[in-house]
CSV table of C-alpha atoms (C1' of nucleotides) in Angstrom, one decimal:
chain,number,residue,atom,x,y,z
A,459,MET,CA,-73.4,-52.5,-107.2
A,460,GLU,CA,-73.5,-54.1,-110.5
A,461,THR,CA,-74.8,-57.9,-110.9
A,462,LYS,CA,-71.9,-60.0,-111.2
A,463,LYS,CA,-71.0,-63.7,-110.7
A,464,ASP,CA,-70.1,-63.4,-107.1
A,465,SER,CA,-66.7,-65.4,-107.5
A,466,THR,CA,-64.1,-64.5,-105.0
A,467,GLU,CA,-62.3,-62.9,-108.0
A,468,ASP,CA,-65.1,-60.8,-109.0
A,469,LYS,CA,-65.8,-59.7,-105.6
A,470,ILE,CA,-62.3,-58.4,-105.2
A,471,LEU,CA,-62.5,-56.6,-108.4
A,472,GLU,CA,-65.9,-55.2,-107.5
A,473,ALA,CA,-64.6,-53.8,-104.3
A,474,ALA,CA,-61.2,-52.6,-105.5
A,475,LYS,CA,-63.3,-50.5,-108.2
A,476,ASN,CA,-65.1,-48.9,-105.6
A,477,VAL,CA,-62.0,-48.0,-103.2
A,478,PHE,CA,-59.7,-47.1,-106.0
A,479,VAL,CA,-62.1,-44.8,-107.5
A,480,THR,CA,-62.8,-42.7,-104.6
A,481,LYS,CA,-59.8,-42.9,-103.0
A,482,GLY,CA,-57.3,-43.4,-105.9
A,483,MET,CA,-54.2,-45.5,-106.0
A,484,ASP,CA,-52.1,-43.8,-103.6
A,485,GLY,CA,-55.0,-43.2,-101.1
A,486,ALA,CA,-56.6,-46.8,-101.6
A,487,ARG,CA,-55.8,-49.4,-98.8
A,488,MET,CA,-55.7,-53.2,-99.4
A,489,GLN,CA,-57.3,-53.6,-96.1
A,490,GLU,CA,-60.1,-51.5,-96.9
A,491,ILE,CA,-60.3,-53.4,-100.4
A,492,ALA,CA,-60.4,-56.5,-98.4
A,493,ASP,CA,-63.1,-55.6,-95.7
A,494,GLU,CA,-65.4,-54.2,-99.0
A,495,ALA,CA,-65.0,-57.7,-100.4
A,496,GLY,CA,-65.6,-59.5,-97.2
A,497,ILE,CA,-62.4,-61.3,-97.3
A,498,ASN,CA,-58.9,-60.7,-95.9
A,499,LYS,CA,-55.9,-59.2,-97.4
A,500,ALA,CA,-54.0,-62.5,-97.9
A,501,LEU,CA,-56.4,-63.5,-100.4
A,502,LEU,CA,-56.1,-60.4,-102.3
A,503,HIS,CA,-52.3,-61.4,-103.0
A,504,TYR,CA,-53.3,-64.6,-103.9
A,505,TYR,CA,-55.7,-63.6,-106.6
A,506,PHE,CA,-53.3,-60.5,-107.8
A,507,ARG,CA,-49.8,-60.5,-106.8
A,508,SER,CA,-49.6,-57.0,-106.0
A,509,LYS,CA,-51.5,-53.7,-105.0
A,510,GLU,CA,-50.1,-52.4,-108.4
A,511,ARG,CA,-51.2,-55.5,-110.4
A,512,LEU,CA,-54.8,-55.2,-108.7
A,513,PHE,CA,-54.8,-51.6,-109.6
A,514,GLU,CA,-54.0,-52.1,-113.2
A,515,ALA,CA,-56.7,-54.8,-113.6
A,516,THR,CA,-59.2,-52.3,-112.0
A,517,PHE,CA,-58.1,-49.5,-114.0
A,518,GLY,CA,-58.6,-51.6,-117.0
A,519,GLU,CA,-62.1,-52.4,-116.2
A,520,ILE,CA,-62.9,-48.7,-115.7
A,521,ILE,CA,-61.0,-47.2,-118.4
A,522,LYS,CA,-63.5,-49.1,-120.9
A,523,TYR,CA,-66.2,-46.8,-119.9
A,524,ALA,CA,-64.1,-43.5,-120.4
A,525,PHE,CA,-63.9,-43.8,-124.3
A,526,PRO,CA,-67.2,-44.6,-125.8
A,527,LYS,CA,-67.5,-45.4,-129.3
A,528,ILE,CA,-66.8,-42.0,-130.8
A,529,THR,CA,-64.9,-43.2,-133.9
A,530,GLN,CA,-67.8,-45.6,-134.6
A,531,ILE,CA,-70.4,-42.7,-134.3
A,532,VAL,CA,-68.2,-40.4,-136.4
A,533,GLN,CA,-67.7,-42.5,-139.5
A,534,THR,CA,-71.4,-43.4,-140.4
A,535,ASP,CA,-73.0,-41.4,-143.0
A,536,GLY,CA,-74.9,-38.0,-142.5
A,537,PRO,CA,-74.4,-34.4,-141.4
A,538,ILE,CA,-71.9,-33.7,-139.0
A,539,VAL,CA,-74.3,-31.8,-136.9
A,540,THR,CA,-76.4,-35.1,-136.2
A,541,LYS,CA,-72.9,-36.8,-135.0
A,542,ILE,CA,-72.0,-34.5,-132.6
A,543,GLU,CA,-75.4,-34.5,-131.1
A,544,GLN,CA,-75.3,-38.2,-130.9
A,545,ILE,CA,-71.8,-38.1,-129.5
A,546,ILE,CA,-72.9,-35.7,-126.9
A,547,ASP,CA,-75.8,-38.0,-125.7
A,548,ALA,CA,-73.6,-40.9,-125.5
A,549,TYR,CA,-71.2,-39.2,-123.5
A,550,ILE,CA,-73.7,-37.5,-121.1
A,551,ASP,CA,-75.6,-40.8,-120.9
A,552,LEU,CA,-72.6,-42.6,-120.0
A,553,LEU,CA,-71.4,-40.1,-117.3
A,554,ILE,CA,-74.5,-40.1,-115.6
A,555,LYS,CA,-74.4,-43.8,-115.3
A,556,HIS,CA,-70.5,-43.6,-114.4
A,557,PRO,CA,-70.2,-40.2,-112.4
A,558,PHE,CA,-67.0,-40.7,-110.6
A,559,ILE,CA,-64.8,-41.9,-113.7
A,560,PRO,CA,-63.9,-38.5,-115.1
A,561,GLY,CA,-62.6,-37.5,-111.8
A,562,PHE,CA,-60.5,-40.9,-111.3
A,563,VAL,CA,-59.2,-41.2,-114.8
A,564,MET,CA,-58.0,-37.6,-114.7
A,565,LYS,CA,-56.3,-38.0,-111.2
A,566,GLU,CA,-54.5,-41.2,-112.1
A,567,LEU,CA,-53.3,-40.2,-115.8
A,568,ASN,CA,-52.1,-37.1,-114.0
A,569,ARG,CA,-50.2,-39.6,-111.4
A,570,ASP,CA,-48.7,-41.8,-114.0
A,571,PRO,CA,-49.1,-40.6,-117.6
A,572,SER,CA,-47.2,-43.5,-119.1
A,573,GLY,CA,-50.3,-45.6,-118.6
A,574,LEU,CA,-51.6,-43.4,-121.3
A,575,PHE,CA,-49.4,-45.2,-123.7
A,576,LYS,CA,-50.9,-48.8,-123.1
A,577,ILE,CA,-54.4,-47.5,-123.2
A,578,VAL,CA,-53.6,-45.5,-126.4
A,579,VAL,CA,-52.1,-48.9,-127.9
A,580,LYS,CA,-54.9,-51.1,-126.5
A,581,PHE,CA,-57.8,-49.0,-127.7
A,582,GLY,CA,-56.2,-48.1,-130.7
A,583,LEU,CA,-57.1,-44.4,-130.0
A,584,ASN,CA,-56.1,-42.3,-133.0
A,585,PRO,CA,-58.1,-38.9,-133.0
A,586,LYS,CA,-56.6,-38.0,-136.4
A,587,ALA,CA,-59.3,-39.5,-138.3
A,588,ILE,CA,-61.9,-37.7,-136.0
A,589,PHE,CA,-60.3,-34.3,-136.9
A,590,ASP,CA,-60.1,-35.1,-140.6
A,591,HIS,CA,-63.6,-35.8,-140.6
A,592,ILE,CA,-64.6,-32.7,-138.9
A,593,GLN,CA,-62.3,-30.6,-141.1
A,594,LEU,CA,-63.9,-32.2,-144.1
A,595,ALA,CA,-67.2,-31.1,-142.7
A,596,MET,CA,-65.9,-27.5,-142.5
A,597,ASP,CA,-64.6,-27.5,-145.8
A,598,ARG,CA,-68.2,-28.6,-147.2
A,599,GLY,CA,-69.5,-25.5,-145.6
A,600,GLU,CA,-71.6,-27.8,-142.9
A,601,ILE,CA,-70.3,-25.9,-140.2
A,602,ILE,CA,-67.9,-22.9,-139.2
A,603,LYS,CA,-64.0,-23.3,-139.7
A,604,MET,CA,-61.8,-23.6,-136.8
A,605,LYS,CA,-59.3,-26.0,-135.6
A,606,PRO,CA,-60.9,-29.4,-135.5
A,607,GLN,CA,-59.2,-29.9,-131.9
A,608,HIS,CA,-60.8,-26.9,-130.5
A,609,LEU,CA,-64.2,-27.9,-131.4
A,610,ALA,CA,-63.7,-31.6,-130.0
A,611,ILE,CA,-62.3,-30.4,-127.1
A,612,ASN,CA,-64.7,-27.6,-126.3
A,613,ILE,CA,-67.9,-30.3,-126.8
A,614,LEU,CA,-65.9,-32.8,-124.4
A,615,SER,CA,-65.0,-29.9,-122.0
A,616,MET,CA,-68.7,-29.2,-121.5
A,617,CYS,CA,-69.5,-32.8,-121.2
A,618,ILE,CA,-66.9,-34.0,-118.9
A,619,PHE,CA,-65.8,-31.0,-116.8
A,620,PRO,CA,-69.2,-30.8,-114.6
A,621,PHE,CA,-68.7,-34.5,-113.5
A,622,ALA,CA,-65.1,-34.0,-112.8
A,623,ALA,CA,-65.8,-31.2,-110.6
A,624,ARG,CA,-68.6,-32.6,-109.2
A,625,PRO,CA,-67.6,-31.6,-105.3
A,626,ILE,CA,-67.4,-28.1,-106.6
A,627,LEU,CA,-70.7,-28.2,-108.2
A,628,SER,CA,-72.2,-30.0,-105.0
A,629,PHE,CA,-71.0,-27.7,-102.4
A,630,VAL,CA,-70.6,-24.3,-104.0
A,631,VAL,CA,-73.4,-24.0,-106.8
A,632,PHE,CA,-76.0,-26.6,-105.3
A,633,LYS,CA,-75.2,-26.4,-102.0
A,634,ASP,CA,-78.6,-26.0,-100.4
A,635,ASP,CA,-80.3,-28.5,-102.8
A,636,PRO,CA,-78.8,-32.0,-103.7
A,637,LYS,CA,-81.5,-33.0,-105.8
A,638,ALA,CA,-80.8,-29.8,-107.9
A,639,LEU,CA,-77.5,-31.6,-108.9
A,640,GLU,CA,-79.0,-34.5,-110.5
A,641,ALA,CA,-81.5,-32.5,-112.3
A,642,PHE,CA,-78.6,-30.4,-113.5
A,643,TYR,CA,-77.1,-33.4,-114.9
A,644,ALA,CA,-79.8,-34.7,-116.5
A,645,GLU,CA,-80.3,-31.2,-118.3
A,646,ARG,CA,-76.7,-31.2,-119.7
A,647,ALA,CA,-77.1,-33.2,-123.2
A,648,GLU,CA,-79.9,-30.8,-124.3
A,649,ILE,CA,-78.0,-27.6,-123.2
A,650,ILE,CA,-74.7,-28.7,-124.6
A,651,LYS,CA,-76.4,-29.6,-128.0
A,652,LYS,CA,-78.2,-26.5,-128.3
A,653,PHE,CA,-75.0,-24.6,-127.4
A,654,VAL,CA,-72.8,-26.3,-129.6
A,655,ILE,CA,-75.1,-26.2,-132.8
A,656,ASP,CA,-75.7,-22.4,-132.1
A,657,ALA,CA,-72.0,-21.7,-132.0
A,658,ILE,CA,-71.0,-23.7,-135.0
A,659,VAL,CA,-74.0,-23.1,-137.5
A,660,ILE,CA,-73.2,-21.1,-140.3
A,661,ARG,CA,-75.3,-17.8,-140.5
A,662,GLU,CA,-75.0,-14.7,-142.6
A,663,ASN,CA,-73.4,-12.7,-139.8
A,664,HIS,CA,-70.7,-15.1,-139.1
A,665,ILE,CA,-67.2,-14.1,-139.7
A,666,ASP,CA,-66.1,-17.4,-141.2
A,667,THR,CA,-62.4,-16.9,-141.4
B,845,MET,CA,-39.5,-21.0,-109.4
B,846,GLU,CA,-41.0,-17.8,-108.3
B,847,THR,CA,-38.6,-15.4,-106.7
B,848,LYS,CA,-39.2,-15.3,-103.0
B,849,LYS,CA,-37.3,-14.6,-99.7
B,850,ASP,CA,-35.1,-17.4,-99.4
B,851,SER,CA,-36.0,-18.1,-95.5
B,852,THR,CA,-36.1,-21.4,-94.8
B,853,GLU,CA,-39.9,-21.3,-94.4
B,854,ASP,CA,-40.3,-20.0,-97.8
B,855,LYS,CA,-38.1,-22.6,-99.3
B,856,ILE,CA,-40.2,-25.3,-97.8
B,857,LEU,CA,-43.3,-23.7,-99.0
B,858,GLU,CA,-42.0,-23.7,-102.4
B,859,ALA,CA,-40.8,-27.0,-102.3
B,860,ALA,CA,-44.1,-28.3,-100.8
B,861,LYS,CA,-46.0,-26.6,-103.5
B,862,ASN,CA,-43.8,-28.5,-106.4
B,863,VAL,CA,-44.4,-31.7,-104.6
B,864,PHE,CA,-47.8,-31.6,-103.6
B,865,VAL,CA,-49.1,-30.7,-106.9
B,866,THR,CA,-47.2,-33.2,-108.6
B,867,LYS,CA,-47.8,-35.8,-106.4
B,868,GLY,CA,-50.8,-34.9,-104.6
B,869,MET,CA,-51.3,-35.3,-100.8
B,870,ASP,CA,-51.3,-39.0,-100.6
B,871,GLY,CA,-48.7,-39.4,-103.0
B,872,ALA,CA,-46.0,-36.7,-101.8
B,873,ARG,CA,-43.3,-37.8,-99.4
B,874,MET,CA,-42.0,-35.9,-96.6
B,875,GLN,CA,-38.3,-36.7,-97.5
B,876,GLU,CA,-38.9,-35.4,-101.1
B,877,ILE,CA,-40.0,-32.2,-100.1
B,878,ALA,CA,-37.0,-32.0,-97.8
B,879,ASP,CA,-34.7,-32.9,-100.3
B,880,GLU,CA,-36.4,-30.3,-102.9
B,881,ALA,CA,-36.1,-27.9,-100.0
B,882,GLY,CA,-32.5,-28.6,-99.6
B,883,ILE,CA,-33.0,-29.6,-95.9
B,884,ASN,CA,-34.0,-32.6,-93.7
B,885,LYS,CA,-37.3,-34.1,-92.6
B,886,ALA,CA,-37.0,-32.9,-89.1
B,887,LEU,CA,-37.1,-29.2,-90.1
B,888,LEU,CA,-40.3,-29.7,-91.9
B,889,HIS,CA,-41.7,-30.7,-88.7
B,890,TYR,CA,-40.2,-28.1,-86.9
B,891,TYR,CA,-41.7,-25.2,-88.9
B,892,PHE,CA,-45.2,-27.3,-89.7
B,893,ARG,CA,-46.2,-29.6,-87.0
B,894,SER,CA,-47.2,-32.2,-89.4
B,895,LYS,CA,-47.8,-33.2,-93.2
B,896,GLU,CA,-51.3,-32.5,-92.8
B,897,ARG,CA,-50.7,-28.8,-91.8
B,898,LEU,CA,-47.9,-28.5,-94.2
B,899,PHE,CA,-50.5,-29.6,-96.7
B,900,GLU,CA,-53.1,-27.3,-95.5
B,901,ALA,CA,-50.7,-24.2,-95.8
B,902,THR,CA,-49.5,-25.4,-99.3
B,903,PHE,CA,-53.2,-25.7,-100.3
B,904,GLY,CA,-54.3,-22.5,-99.0
B,905,GLU,CA,-51.3,-20.7,-101.2
B,906,ILE,CA,-52.3,-22.5,-104.3
B,907,ILE,CA,-56.3,-22.1,-104.1
B,908,LYS,CA,-55.7,-18.5,-104.2
B,909,TYR,CA,-55.0,-18.7,-107.7
B,910,ALA,CA,-58.1,-21.0,-108.4
B,911,PHE,CA,-60.6,-18.3,-108.1
B,912,PRO,CA,-59.8,-15.1,-109.7
B,913,LYS,CA,-61.7,-11.8,-109.2
B,914,ILE,CA,-64.9,-13.3,-111.2
B,915,THR,CA,-67.3,-11.3,-109.0
B,916,GLN,CA,-65.3,-8.2,-109.2
B,917,ILE,CA,-65.5,-8.4,-112.9
B,918,VAL,CA,-69.1,-9.2,-112.8
B,919,GLN,CA,-70.2,-6.4,-110.6
B,920,THR,CA,-69.0,-3.6,-113.1
B,921,ASP,CA,-71.1,-1.8,-115.5
B,922,GLY,CA,-71.1,-2.9,-118.9
B,923,PRO,CA,-72.6,-5.3,-121.1
B,924,ILE,CA,-72.7,-8.9,-120.2
B,925,VAL,CA,-70.8,-10.1,-123.2
B,926,THR,CA,-67.9,-7.7,-122.5
B,927,LYS,CA,-67.7,-9.1,-118.9
B,928,ILE,CA,-67.9,-12.6,-120.3
B,929,GLU,CA,-64.9,-11.8,-122.6
B,930,GLN,CA,-63.1,-10.7,-119.5
B,931,ILE,CA,-63.8,-13.5,-117.4
B,932,ILE,CA,-62.3,-16.0,-120.0
B,933,ASP,CA,-59.2,-13.5,-120.7
B,934,ALA,CA,-58.7,-13.8,-116.9
B,935,TYR,CA,-59.2,-17.3,-116.4
B,936,ILE,CA,-56.9,-18.4,-119.7
B,937,ASP,CA,-54.3,-16.0,-118.7
B,938,LEU,CA,-54.2,-17.4,-115.2
B,939,LEU,CA,-54.1,-21.2,-116.3
B,940,ILE,CA,-51.4,-20.7,-118.8
B,941,LYS,CA,-49.2,-19.2,-115.8
B,942,HIS,CA,-50.5,-22.2,-113.6
B,943,PRO,CA,-51.2,-25.2,-115.7
B,944,PHE,CA,-51.1,-27.5,-113.0
B,945,ILE,CA,-53.6,-25.9,-110.4
B,946,PRO,CA,-56.8,-27.4,-112.0
B,947,GLY,CA,-55.6,-31.1,-111.8
B,948,PHE,CA,-54.3,-30.6,-108.3
B,949,VAL,CA,-57.4,-28.7,-106.9
B,950,MET,CA,-59.9,-31.0,-108.5
B,951,LYS,CA,-57.8,-34.2,-107.3
B,952,GLU,CA,-57.6,-33.1,-103.7
B,953,LEU,CA,-61.3,-31.7,-103.4
B,954,ASN,CA,-62.6,-35.0,-104.7
B,955,ARG,CA,-60.2,-36.6,-101.8
B,956,ASP,CA,-61.5,-34.3,-99.3
B,957,PRO,CA,-64.4,-32.4,-100.3
B,958,SER,CA,-64.6,-31.1,-96.4
B,959,GLY,CA,-62.1,-28.6,-97.7
B,960,LEU,CA,-64.3,-26.9,-99.4
B,961,PHE,CA,-66.3,-25.4,-96.8
B,962,LYS,CA,-63.2,-23.8,-95.3
B,963,ILE,CA,-62.6,-22.2,-98.9
B,964,VAL,CA,-66.0,-21.1,-99.5
B,965,VAL,CA,-65.7,-19.1,-96.3
B,966,LYS,CA,-62.5,-18.0,-96.4
B,967,PHE,CA,-63.2,-16.7,-99.9
B,968,GLY,CA,-66.9,-15.7,-99.3
B,969,LEU,CA,-67.6,-17.6,-102.7
B,970,ASN,CA,-71.0,-17.0,-103.1
B,971,PRO,CA,-72.1,-17.8,-106.8
B,972,LYS,CA,-75.8,-16.5,-106.2
B,973,ALA,CA,-74.9,-12.9,-107.0
B,974,ILE,CA,-73.1,-14.0,-110.4
B,975,PHE,CA,-76.2,-16.1,-111.4
B,976,ASP,CA,-78.6,-13.4,-110.7
B,977,HIS,CA,-76.5,-11.1,-112.6
B,978,ILE,CA,-76.6,-13.5,-115.6
B,979,GLN,CA,-80.1,-13.9,-115.2
B,980,LEU,CA,-80.9,-10.1,-115.3
B,981,ALA,CA,-79.0,-9.8,-118.6
B,982,MET,CA,-81.1,-12.7,-120.0
B,983,ASP,CA,-84.3,-10.7,-118.8
B,984,ARG,CA,-83.1,-7.7,-120.4
B,985,GLY,CA,-82.6,-9.6,-123.8
B,986,GLU,CA,-78.8,-9.2,-124.1
B,987,ILE,CA,-78.4,-12.8,-124.5
B,988,ILE,CA,-80.4,-15.9,-125.2
B,989,LYS,CA,-82.1,-17.4,-121.8
B,990,MET,CA,-80.8,-20.6,-120.2
B,991,LYS,CA,-80.2,-21.4,-116.6
B,992,PRO,CA,-77.5,-19.3,-115.5
B,993,GLN,CA,-75.6,-22.4,-114.1
B,994,HIS,CA,-75.3,-23.9,-117.3
B,995,LEU,CA,-74.1,-20.9,-119.0
B,996,ALA,CA,-71.4,-20.6,-116.5
B,997,ILE,CA,-70.3,-24.2,-116.1
B,998,ASN,CA,-70.3,-24.2,-120.0
B,999,ILE,CA,-67.8,-21.2,-119.9
B,1000,LEU,CA,-65.7,-22.5,-117.0
B,1001,SER,CA,-65.4,-26.0,-118.6
B,1002,MET,CA,-64.1,-24.8,-121.8
B,1003,CYS,CA,-61.6,-22.9,-119.8
B,1004,ILE,CA,-60.4,-25.4,-117.0
B,1005,PHE,CA,-61.0,-28.8,-118.5
B,1006,PRO,CA,-58.0,-28.6,-121.2
B,1007,PHE,CA,-55.6,-27.7,-118.5
B,1008,ALA,CA,-57.0,-30.3,-116.2
B,1009,ALA,CA,-56.9,-33.0,-118.6
B,1010,ARG,CA,-53.4,-32.0,-119.8
B,1011,PRO,CA,-51.7,-35.5,-120.2
B,1012,ILE,CA,-54.5,-36.5,-122.5
B,1013,LEU,CA,-54.1,-33.6,-124.7
B,1014,SER,CA,-50.4,-34.1,-124.5
B,1015,PHE,CA,-50.4,-37.9,-125.1
B,1016,VAL,CA,-53.1,-38.5,-127.6
B,1017,VAL,CA,-54.1,-35.4,-129.4
B,1018,PHE,CA,-50.4,-33.6,-129.6
B,1019,LYS,CA,-48.5,-36.7,-129.4
B,1020,ASP,CA,-46.1,-36.0,-132.2
B,1021,ASP,CA,-45.6,-32.3,-131.5
B,1022,PRO,CA,-45.1,-30.9,-127.9
B,1023,LYS,CA,-45.2,-27.3,-128.9
B,1024,ALA,CA,-48.4,-27.5,-130.5
B,1025,LEU,CA,-49.8,-27.9,-126.9
B,1026,GLU,CA,-48.7,-24.9,-126.1
B,1027,ALA,CA,-49.8,-22.8,-129.3
B,1028,PHE,CA,-53.2,-24.7,-128.6
B,1029,TYR,CA,-53.5,-22.9,-125.1
B,1030,ALA,CA,-52.4,-19.7,-126.3
B,1031,GLU,CA,-55.3,-19.8,-128.6
B,1032,ARG,CA,-57.9,-21.1,-126.4
B,1033,ALA,CA,-58.9,-17.5,-125.3
B,1034,GLU,CA,-59.8,-16.2,-128.6
B,1035,ILE,CA,-61.7,-19.5,-129.5
B,1036,ILE,CA,-63.6,-19.8,-126.2
B,1037,LYS,CA,-64.9,-16.1,-126.5
B,1038,LYS,CA,-66.2,-16.5,-130.2
B,1039,PHE,CA,-67.8,-19.9,-129.6
B,1040,VAL,CA,-69.4,-18.5,-126.4
B,1041,ILE,CA,-70.6,-15.4,-128.1
B,1042,ASP,CA,-71.9,-17.2,-131.1
B,1043,ALA,CA,-73.8,-19.3,-128.9
B,1044,ILE,CA,-75.8,-17.0,-126.5
B,1045,VAL,CA,-76.1,-13.7,-128.8
B,1046,ILE,CA,-79.7,-13.4,-129.9
B,1047,ARG,CA,-80.7,-13.7,-133.5
B,1048,GLU,CA,-83.8,-14.2,-135.4
B,1049,ASN,CA,-83.6,-17.9,-135.8
B,1050,HIS,CA,-82.8,-18.5,-132.2
B,1051,ILE,CA,-85.6,-20.3,-130.6
B,1052,ASP,CA,-85.6,-18.5,-127.4
B,1053,THR,CA,-87.2,-20.5,-124.7
C,852,DG,C1',-32.3,-23.5,-86.3
C,853,DT,C1',-30.5,-27.4,-87.8
C,854,DC,C1',-28.8,-31.5,-87.6
C,855,DT,C1',-28.5,-37.3,-86.6
C,856,DA,C1',-30.7,-40.7,-84.7
C,857,DT,C1',-34.5,-43.0,-83.0
C,858,DA,C1',-39.1,-44.0,-81.8
C,859,DT,C1',-43.6,-45.5,-83.6
C,860,DC,C1',-46.7,-47.1,-86.5
C,861,DA,C1',-49.2,-48.6,-90.9
C,862,DT,C1',-48.9,-50.9,-94.9
C,863,DG,C1',-47.9,-54.3,-98.5
C,864,DA,C1',-46.5,-58.6,-98.7
C,865,DT,C1',-45.4,-63.5,-97.3
C,866,DA,C1',-45.4,-68.1,-94.5
C,867,DG,C1',-47.7,-71.9,-93.3
C,868,DA,C1',-51.7,-74.1,-91.1
C,869,DC,C1',-56.1,-76.0,-92.4
D,99,DG,C1',-58.8,-71.6,-101.4
D,100,DT,C1',-59.3,-69.4,-97.3
D,101,DC,C1',-57.4,-68.0,-92.9
D,102,DT,C1',-54.2,-66.4,-88.9
D,103,DA,C1',-50.0,-64.7,-87.7
D,104,DT,C1',-45.9,-62.4,-88.9
D,105,DC,C1',-42.0,-60.0,-91.6
D,106,DA,C1',-40.1,-56.1,-93.7
D,107,DT,C1',-40.3,-52.0,-95.2
D,108,DG,C1',-40.9,-47.4,-95.3
D,109,DA,C1',-43.1,-43.0,-93.8
D,110,DT,C1',-44.6,-39.6,-90.1
D,111,DA,C1',-43.3,-37.8,-86.1
D,112,DT,C1',-40.0,-37.1,-82.0
D,113,DA,C1',-35.7,-36.7,-78.9
D,114,DG,C1',-31.8,-34.7,-78.2
D,115,DA,C1',-26.9,-33.0,-79.3
D,116,DC,C1',-25.0,-29.2,-81.3
DNA sequence: GTCTATATCATGATAGAC
DNA sequence: GTCTATCATGATATAGAC
């Protein structure tokens, strides 16, 4: 898919990515990865000692896409609403380019949650800074008050879930019209932005608890 | 977990449910299911011919929980806002009781989307009726206008995603406080209802496209 | 119906030639 | 580095006694 150096190692990683993402760690077969890379199984073990290690290498490559630079966006100056819009745009843009990431990541984190620990350490994920930032905007009266976690999860849910549940949308909702699904995804950013803004902007008739 | 007739078949189904839900079809081992049921592998094959059939039987049991009676709620009389609130309550209630269903269902539907076909047929899932109903409420001016699919997916996203992404919430967001996660889930229904209502109720400053 | 023992097969991994 | 051939293991599935 992507243009890369076509060294054997890169071919393997590319093939492993495709197979692991669709089949998962448990469902993937080394033979299939070898076929996809146009080599044989022995070479896989020559470059990566085991299936486990090959998976970890692949997972590391993929996980980069799962956490865009939210912290970076949040910590710039400007109104919180603008930042939220930027985050939604960034996420939907990312997910349209890599639509299978959410399903894959959720599957594997559910299988082996301990992998999360490494990721948290590696990426230095610390959502507290983000939550504090949201809280500050609420205290300032920029948006209505609620637990920052709920607001953050609401936004991420609407961004990510439709991609993670792609088969359901594809078969149940947009059954008779394959192109409609892509159109739907393309509309998501604008829809979510408007939805969130309408929900959190302060008006007279809001009960601001 | 649940109280059931403790016939062998029920014990197997109960054990299979536990193992399949946590490990998935690919990751589950017949030996582990046998151990969990307190019997041996041969008996599994005596009752269910193959792992595939045992999985299907289990999946059928589980999938019942995944689609609550939305259609039923939608087709009663009353304002759309009330119905939306009822659906959110019903879903969150269900998910708190069966928190691992979303992850499991999404994993397996991603693995083998053809299974969806049977489900659609079996449950007679036809979202069109729901979308038409939403559209009608919009035309009547009860709520703001948008594609009904977007509204429906927005609501389902905020209900389901936090459960499907449970490991992430657990490890990243509520790392230092396990009980906080359960509290978070308990608050979801009220949060989502308010969020959705604020987003779709018509006010003067809405740009009603 | 339930068990032990075994067949059968697929898969991850290795040995060794080139 | 890359290949063919093979090993070792573990999993599904079956045979057959009780």
